[in-house]
Coordinates of C-alpha atoms in Angstrom, one line a residue:
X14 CA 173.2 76.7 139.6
X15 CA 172.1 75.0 136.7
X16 CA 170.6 72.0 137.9
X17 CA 168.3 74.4 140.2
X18 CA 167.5 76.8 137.2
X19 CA 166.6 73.1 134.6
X20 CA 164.7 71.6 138.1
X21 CA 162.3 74.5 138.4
X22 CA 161.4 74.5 134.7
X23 CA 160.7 71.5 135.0
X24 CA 158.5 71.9 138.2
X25 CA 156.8 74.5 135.8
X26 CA 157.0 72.1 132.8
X27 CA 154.9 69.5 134.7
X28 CA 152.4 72.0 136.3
X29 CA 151.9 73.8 133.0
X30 CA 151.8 70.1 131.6
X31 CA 148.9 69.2 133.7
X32 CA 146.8 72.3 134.4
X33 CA 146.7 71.9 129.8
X34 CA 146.1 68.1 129.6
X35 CA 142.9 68.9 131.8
X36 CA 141.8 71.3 129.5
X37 CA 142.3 68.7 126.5
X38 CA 140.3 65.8 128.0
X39 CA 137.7 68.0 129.2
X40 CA 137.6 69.5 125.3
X41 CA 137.5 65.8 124.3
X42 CA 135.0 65.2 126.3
X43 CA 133.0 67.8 125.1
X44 CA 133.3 67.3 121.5
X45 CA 132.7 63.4 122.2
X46 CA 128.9 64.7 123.9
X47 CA 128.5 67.0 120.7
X48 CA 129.0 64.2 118.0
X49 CA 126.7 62.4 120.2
X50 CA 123.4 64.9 120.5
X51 CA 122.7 67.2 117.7
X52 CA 121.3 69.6 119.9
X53 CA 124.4 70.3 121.4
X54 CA 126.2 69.9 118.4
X55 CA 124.2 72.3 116.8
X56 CA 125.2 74.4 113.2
X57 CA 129.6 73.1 114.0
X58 CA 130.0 70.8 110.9
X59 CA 131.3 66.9 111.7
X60 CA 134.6 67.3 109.6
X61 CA 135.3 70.8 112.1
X62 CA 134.9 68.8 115.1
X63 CA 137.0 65.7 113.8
X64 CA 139.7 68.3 113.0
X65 CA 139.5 70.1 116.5
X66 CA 140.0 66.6 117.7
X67 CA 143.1 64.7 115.6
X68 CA 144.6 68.2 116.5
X69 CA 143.8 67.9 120.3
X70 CA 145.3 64.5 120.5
X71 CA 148.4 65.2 118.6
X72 CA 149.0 68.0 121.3
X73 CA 148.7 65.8 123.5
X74 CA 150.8 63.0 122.5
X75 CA 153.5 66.0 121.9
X76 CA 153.2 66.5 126.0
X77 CA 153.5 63.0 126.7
X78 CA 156.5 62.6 124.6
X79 CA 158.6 65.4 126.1
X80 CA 157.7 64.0 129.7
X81 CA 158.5 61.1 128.9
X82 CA 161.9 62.7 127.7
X83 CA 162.4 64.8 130.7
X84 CA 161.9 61.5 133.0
X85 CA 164.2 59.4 131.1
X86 CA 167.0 62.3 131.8
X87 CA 169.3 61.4 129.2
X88 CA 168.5 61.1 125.2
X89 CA 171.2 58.5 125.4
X90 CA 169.8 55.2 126.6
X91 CA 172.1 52.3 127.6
X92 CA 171.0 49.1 126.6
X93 CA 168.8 47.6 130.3
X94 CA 167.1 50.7 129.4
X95 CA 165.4 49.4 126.2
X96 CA 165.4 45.9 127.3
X97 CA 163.2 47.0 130.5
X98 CA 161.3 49.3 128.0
X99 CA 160.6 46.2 126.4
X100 CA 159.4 44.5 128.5
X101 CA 157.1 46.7 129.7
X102 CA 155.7 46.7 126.1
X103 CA 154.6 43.1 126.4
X104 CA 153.6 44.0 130.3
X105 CA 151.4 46.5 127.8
X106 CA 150.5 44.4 125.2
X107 CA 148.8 42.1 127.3
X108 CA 150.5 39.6 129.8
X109 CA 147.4 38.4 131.2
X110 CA 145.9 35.5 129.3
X111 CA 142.5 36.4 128.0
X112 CA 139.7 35.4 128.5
X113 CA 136.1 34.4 126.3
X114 CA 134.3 37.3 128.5
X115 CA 136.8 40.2 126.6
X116 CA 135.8 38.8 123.2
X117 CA 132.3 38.5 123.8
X118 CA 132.8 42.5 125.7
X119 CA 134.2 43.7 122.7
X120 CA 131.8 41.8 120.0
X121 CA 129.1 43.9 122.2
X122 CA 131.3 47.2 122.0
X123 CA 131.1 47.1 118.2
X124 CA 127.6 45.9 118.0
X125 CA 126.4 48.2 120.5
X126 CA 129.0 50.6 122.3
X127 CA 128.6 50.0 125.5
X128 CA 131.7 48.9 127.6
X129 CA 132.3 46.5 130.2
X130 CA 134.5 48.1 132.4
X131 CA 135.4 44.3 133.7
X132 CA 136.6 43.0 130.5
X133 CA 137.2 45.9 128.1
X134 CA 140.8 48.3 128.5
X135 CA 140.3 52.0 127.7
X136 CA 142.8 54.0 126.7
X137 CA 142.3 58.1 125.8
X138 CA 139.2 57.4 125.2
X139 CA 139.2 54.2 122.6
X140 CA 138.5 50.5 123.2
X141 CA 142.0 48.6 123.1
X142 CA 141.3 45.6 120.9
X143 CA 141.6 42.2 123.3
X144 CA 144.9 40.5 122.9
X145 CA 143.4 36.9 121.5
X146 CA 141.7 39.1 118.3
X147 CA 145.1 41.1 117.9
X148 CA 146.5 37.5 117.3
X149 CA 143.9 36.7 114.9
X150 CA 144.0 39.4 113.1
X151 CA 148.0 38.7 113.2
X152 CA 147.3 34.9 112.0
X153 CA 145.0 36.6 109.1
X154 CA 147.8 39.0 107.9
X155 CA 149.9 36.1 107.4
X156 CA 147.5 35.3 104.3
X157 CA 148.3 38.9 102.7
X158 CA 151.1 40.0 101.0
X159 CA 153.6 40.2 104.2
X160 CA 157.1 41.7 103.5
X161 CA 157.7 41.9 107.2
X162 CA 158.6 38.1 107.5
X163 CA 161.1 38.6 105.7
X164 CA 163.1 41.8 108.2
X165 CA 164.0 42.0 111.4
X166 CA 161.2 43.6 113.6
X167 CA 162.3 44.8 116.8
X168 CA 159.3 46.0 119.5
X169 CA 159.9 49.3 121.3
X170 CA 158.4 50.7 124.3
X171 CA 159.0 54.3 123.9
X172 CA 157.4 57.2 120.3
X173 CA 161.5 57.8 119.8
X174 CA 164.5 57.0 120.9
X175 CA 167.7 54.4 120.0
X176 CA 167.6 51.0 119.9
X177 CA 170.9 48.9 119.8
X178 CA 171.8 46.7 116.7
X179 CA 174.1 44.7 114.9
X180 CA 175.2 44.3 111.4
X181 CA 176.0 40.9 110.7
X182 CA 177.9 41.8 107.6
X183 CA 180.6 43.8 110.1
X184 CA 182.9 41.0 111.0
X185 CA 186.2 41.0 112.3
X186 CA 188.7 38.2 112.2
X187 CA 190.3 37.3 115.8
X188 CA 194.1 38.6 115.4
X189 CA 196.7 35.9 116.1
X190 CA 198.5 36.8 120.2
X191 CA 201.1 35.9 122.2
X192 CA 200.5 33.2 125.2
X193 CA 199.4 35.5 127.9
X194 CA 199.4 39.0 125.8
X195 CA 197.4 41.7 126.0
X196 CA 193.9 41.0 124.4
X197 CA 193.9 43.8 121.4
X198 CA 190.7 45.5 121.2
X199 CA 189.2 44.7 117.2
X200 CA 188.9 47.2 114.6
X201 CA 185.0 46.9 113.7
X202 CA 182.7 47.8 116.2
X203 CA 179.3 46.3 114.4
X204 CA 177.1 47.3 117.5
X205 CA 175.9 51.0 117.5
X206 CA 172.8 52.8 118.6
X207 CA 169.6 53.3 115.9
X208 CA 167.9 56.4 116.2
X209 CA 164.0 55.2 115.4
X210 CA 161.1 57.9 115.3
X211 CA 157.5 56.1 115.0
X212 CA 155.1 57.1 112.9
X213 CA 151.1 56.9 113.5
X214 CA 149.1 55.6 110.5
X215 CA 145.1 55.5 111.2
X216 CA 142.2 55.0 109.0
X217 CA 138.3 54.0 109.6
X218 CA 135.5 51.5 108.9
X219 CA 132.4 52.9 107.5
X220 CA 129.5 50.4 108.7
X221 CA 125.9 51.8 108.0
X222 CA 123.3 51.9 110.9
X223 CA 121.0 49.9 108.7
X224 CA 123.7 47.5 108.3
X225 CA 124.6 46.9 112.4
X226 CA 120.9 47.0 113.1
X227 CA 119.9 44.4 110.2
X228 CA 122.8 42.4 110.7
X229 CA 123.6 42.4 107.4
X230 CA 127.8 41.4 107.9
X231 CA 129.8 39.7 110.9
X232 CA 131.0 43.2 112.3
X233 CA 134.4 41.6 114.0
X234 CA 134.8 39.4 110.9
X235 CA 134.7 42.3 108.3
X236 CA 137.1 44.1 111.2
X237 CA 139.4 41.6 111.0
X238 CA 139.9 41.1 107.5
X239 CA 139.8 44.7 107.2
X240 CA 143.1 45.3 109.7
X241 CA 144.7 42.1 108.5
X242 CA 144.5 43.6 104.4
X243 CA 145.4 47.3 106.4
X244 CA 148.2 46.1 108.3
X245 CA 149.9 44.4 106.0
X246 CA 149.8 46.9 103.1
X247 CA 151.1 49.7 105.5
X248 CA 154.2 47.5 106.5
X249 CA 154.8 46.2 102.8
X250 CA 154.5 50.2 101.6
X251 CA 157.0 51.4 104.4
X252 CA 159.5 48.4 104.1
X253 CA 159.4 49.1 100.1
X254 CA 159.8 53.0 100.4
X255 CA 162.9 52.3 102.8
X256 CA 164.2 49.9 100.1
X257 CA 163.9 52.0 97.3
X258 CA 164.2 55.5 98.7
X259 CA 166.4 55.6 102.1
X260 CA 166.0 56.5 105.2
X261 CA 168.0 58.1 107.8
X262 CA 170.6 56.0 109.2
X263 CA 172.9 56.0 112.3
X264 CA 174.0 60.3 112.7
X265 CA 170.9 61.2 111.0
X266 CA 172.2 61.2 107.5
X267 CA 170.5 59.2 104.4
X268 CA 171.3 55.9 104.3
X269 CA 170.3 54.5 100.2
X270 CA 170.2 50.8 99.5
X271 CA 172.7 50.9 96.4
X272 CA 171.7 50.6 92.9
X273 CA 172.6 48.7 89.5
X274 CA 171.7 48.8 86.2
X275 CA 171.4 45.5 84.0
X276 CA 170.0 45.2 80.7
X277 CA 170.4 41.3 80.1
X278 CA 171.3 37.6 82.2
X279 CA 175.4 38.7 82.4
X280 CA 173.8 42.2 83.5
X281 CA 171.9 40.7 86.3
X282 CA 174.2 38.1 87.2
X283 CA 176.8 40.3 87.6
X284 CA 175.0 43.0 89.6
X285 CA 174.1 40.1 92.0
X286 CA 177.4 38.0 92.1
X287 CA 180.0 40.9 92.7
X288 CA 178.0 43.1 95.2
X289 CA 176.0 40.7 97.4
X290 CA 177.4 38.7 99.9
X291 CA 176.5 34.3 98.6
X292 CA 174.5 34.1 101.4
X293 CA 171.8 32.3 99.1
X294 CA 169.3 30.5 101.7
X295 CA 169.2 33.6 103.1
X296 CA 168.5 35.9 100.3
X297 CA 165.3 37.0 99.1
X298 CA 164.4 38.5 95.3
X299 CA 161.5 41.2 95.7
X300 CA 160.0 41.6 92.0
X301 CA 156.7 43.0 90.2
X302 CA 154.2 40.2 88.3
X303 CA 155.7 42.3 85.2
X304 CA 159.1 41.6 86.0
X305 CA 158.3 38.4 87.1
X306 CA 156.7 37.3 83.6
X307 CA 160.1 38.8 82.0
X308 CA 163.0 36.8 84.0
X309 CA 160.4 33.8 83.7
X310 CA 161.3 33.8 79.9
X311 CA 165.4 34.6 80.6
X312 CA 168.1 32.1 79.4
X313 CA 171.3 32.1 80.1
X314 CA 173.9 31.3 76.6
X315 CA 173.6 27.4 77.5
X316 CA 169.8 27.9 77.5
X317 CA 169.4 27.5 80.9
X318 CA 166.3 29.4 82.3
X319 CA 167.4 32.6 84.9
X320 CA 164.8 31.4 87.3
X321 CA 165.1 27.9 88.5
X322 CA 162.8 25.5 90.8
X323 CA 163.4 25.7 94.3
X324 CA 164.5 22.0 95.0
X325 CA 162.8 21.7 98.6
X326 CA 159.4 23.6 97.4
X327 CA 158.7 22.9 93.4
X328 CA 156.5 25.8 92.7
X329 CA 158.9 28.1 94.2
X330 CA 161.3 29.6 92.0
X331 CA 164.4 30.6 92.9
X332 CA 167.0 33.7 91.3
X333 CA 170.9 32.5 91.7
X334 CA 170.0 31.3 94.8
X335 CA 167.1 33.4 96.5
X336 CA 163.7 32.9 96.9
X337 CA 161.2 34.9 94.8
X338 CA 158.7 36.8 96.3
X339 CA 155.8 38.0 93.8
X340 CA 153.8 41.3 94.4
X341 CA 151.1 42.9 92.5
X342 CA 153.2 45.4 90.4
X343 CA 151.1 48.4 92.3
X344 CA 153.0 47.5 95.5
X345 CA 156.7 48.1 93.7
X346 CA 155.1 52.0 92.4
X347 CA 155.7 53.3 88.6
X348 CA 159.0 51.3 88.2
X349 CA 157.7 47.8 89.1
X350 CA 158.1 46.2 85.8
X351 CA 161.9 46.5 85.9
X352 CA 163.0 46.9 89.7
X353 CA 164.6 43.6 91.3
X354 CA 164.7 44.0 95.4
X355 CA 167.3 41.5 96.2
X356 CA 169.7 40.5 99.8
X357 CA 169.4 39.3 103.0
X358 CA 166.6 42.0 104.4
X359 CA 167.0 40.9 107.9
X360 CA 170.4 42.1 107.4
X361 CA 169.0 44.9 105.5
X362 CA 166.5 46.4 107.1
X363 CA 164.3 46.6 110.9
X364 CA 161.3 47.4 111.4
X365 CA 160.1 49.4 115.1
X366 CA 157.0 48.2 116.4
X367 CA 154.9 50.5 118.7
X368 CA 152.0 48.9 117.5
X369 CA 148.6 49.7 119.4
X370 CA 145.2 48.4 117.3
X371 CA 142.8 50.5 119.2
X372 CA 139.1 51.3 117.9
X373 CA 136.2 53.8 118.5
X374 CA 133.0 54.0 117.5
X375 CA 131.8 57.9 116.7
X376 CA 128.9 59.1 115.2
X377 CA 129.5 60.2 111.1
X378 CA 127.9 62.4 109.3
X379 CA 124.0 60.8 109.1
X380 CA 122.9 57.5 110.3
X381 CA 126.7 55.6 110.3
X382 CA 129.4 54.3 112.1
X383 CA 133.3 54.9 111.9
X384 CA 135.6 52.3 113.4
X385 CA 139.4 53.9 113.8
X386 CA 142.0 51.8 113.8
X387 CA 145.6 52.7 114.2
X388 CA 149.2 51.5 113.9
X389 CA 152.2 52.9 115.0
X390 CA 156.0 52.2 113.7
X391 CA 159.1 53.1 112.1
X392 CA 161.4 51.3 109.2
X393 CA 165.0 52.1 108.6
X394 CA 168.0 50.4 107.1
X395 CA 170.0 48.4 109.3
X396 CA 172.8 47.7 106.6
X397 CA 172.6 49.1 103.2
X398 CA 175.5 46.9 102.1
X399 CA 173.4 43.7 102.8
X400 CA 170.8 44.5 99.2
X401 CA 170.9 46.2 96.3
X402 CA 168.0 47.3 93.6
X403 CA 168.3 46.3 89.9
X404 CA 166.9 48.9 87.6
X405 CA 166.8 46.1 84.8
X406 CA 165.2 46.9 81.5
X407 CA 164.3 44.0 80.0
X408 CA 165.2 41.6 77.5
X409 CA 162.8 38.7 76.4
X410 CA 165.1 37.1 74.1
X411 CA 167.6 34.4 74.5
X412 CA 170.5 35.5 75.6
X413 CA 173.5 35.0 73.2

């Protein structure tokens, strides 16, 4: 009885589903032919239309999502369903290899709007940016201020869901058997399901008419290092806001990367020595130019410096062990000059890639072009026992 009763509203689920998706494309497409032709935009303001739309599409995406629930059947998803989700990401992502004719397609797009159907991919109405420029853009955000090299980043297929994981720092001896005994089962079960919920982030390029029609800038050049500078600083912000504030772990509960305070060398060495596992070449020190300058100056009571010269790379420094990583003290927030970021962050923390760089052209406001780009993900801790955060004060004397 209830499989009948949840299998006819569902038939009304998907023909409710339907019959309002309609009305929202053909609403898109409406608004689309308003921003376009003034007369039939006529006295509706820019900034109403744009509204009407973000919320049109987020409706939509809120349909899509609970299909996509309702066909998966279970909220529990054993682990060939994510690696077939998966691969149907990079089936998404672009298998094909492309081709000169896409680049060329979408150089026109930007220049001009007008799509080749032949080269170009559409999706809800925007231009999906050719696989070969997603790469370059890629290769370009290496040059930025990347904290994501330094996590594990696992691609997803689906908005929400699970994905299956491992903490490394969960290990179990083998117990000593019998010949021929029973295999006992081991106490620590490190593998367990992640709940991840992505997150959109958009933003747009303002280009002038004058400037497109004058060619007055390399439109897919200033794109590019535009997404590559946009990319990066939206990972670094969320990986840092994980880091230092949480997130929801396993059951849905905060998970908190533990704290320490240290007020000299001892204070630091300590914090680092007795609650971090020495796993030194893999460890990585996350600090402010502020706090930087300060441990650059620390000595330890034999007057050796804190920081010491990474023996393989010279001008990389080195804090018991881990590599430093420098970052403009607006990156770290209001406490940069005295937070220390330091463990093993693939341990620590993954990062959930539903990443989709899309862009659309639209008319704005008088005489100007917006270019929207978008990424999707999600960051949560993986392990809050693999990093800590050292509220360290300061001290620029030597020690002792």
């Amino acid at each position: 009885m209830k499989m009948k009763k949840k299998l006819k509203l569902n038939i009304q689920f998907f023909s409710d589903k339907n019959k309002r998706l309609g009305e929202i494309d053909s609403r898109l497409e409406e608004i689309r032919g308003m921003l376009e032709d003034d007369e039939k935009r006529g006295d509706t303001k820019f900034s109403d239309l744009e509204k009407e739309v973000r919320e049109l599409k987020e409706e939509k995406e809120e349909i899509e999502a609970r299909q996509r629930m309702l066909d998966e059947g279970q909220e529990e998803e054993t682990r060939s369903h994510h690696e077939q989700a998966h691969n149907g990401a990079d089936e998404q992502r672009g298998g094909v290899e492309p081709t000169n004719e896409q680049r060329d397609a979408f150089q026109t797009y930007l220049e001009t709007r007008d799509i080749d159907g032949g080269n170009l991919t559409t999706d809800s109405g925007f231009v999906v940016i050719p696989e070969d420029i997603v790469k370059e853009i890629m290769t370009l955000k290496e040059m930025e201020y990347n904290l994501d090299q330094y996590v594990t980043v696992k691609t997803v297929g689906y908005g929400s869901g699970k994905y299956p994981v491992v903490r490394t720092s969960e290990v179990a001896q083998l117990p000593e058997v019998e010949e021929l005994a029973e295999n006992p089962e081991l106490a620590v079960k490190p593998f367990f399901e992640l709940r991840y919920d992505i997150k959109t982030h958009r933003g747009y390029f303002l280009v002038s008419r004058e400037a497109i029609e004058d060619s007055a800038v390399n439109i897919l050049s200033e794109l590019m290092t535009w997404m590559a500078r946009t990319v990066a600083a939206t990972r670094n912000a969320a990986i840092i806001k994980a880091l230092t504030q949480g997130t929801p772990g396993k059951d849905g509960e905060t998970v908190i990367i533990e704290k320490k305070n240290a007020s000299d060398v001892d204070g630091i060495k300590d914090a680092i020595n007795l609650n971090l596992k020495p796993n030194h070449e893999h460890n990585v020190a996350i600090v402010s130019q502020t706090a930087f300058a300060e441990l650059d100056k620390l000595k330890d009571n034999q007057g050796n410096y804190l920081l010491q010269p990474d023996i393989k790379e010279p001008t990389q420094k080195r804090l018991l062990g881990a590599m430093v990583v420098v970052l403009p003290d607006e990156m770290l927030g209001e406490a940069a000059a005295k937070t220390i970021i330091i463990g093993n962050l693939k341990d620590a923390i993954v990062l959930f890639d539903r990443s989709r760089y899309q862009a659309a052209w639209t008319n704005y406001m008088h005489f100007g072009e917006a270019l929207m780009v978008a990424l999707r993900q999600d960051v949560r801790i993986l392990d809050e026992k693999a990093a800590i955060v050292i509220d360290f004060a300061g001290n620029t004397g030597v020690e002792g």
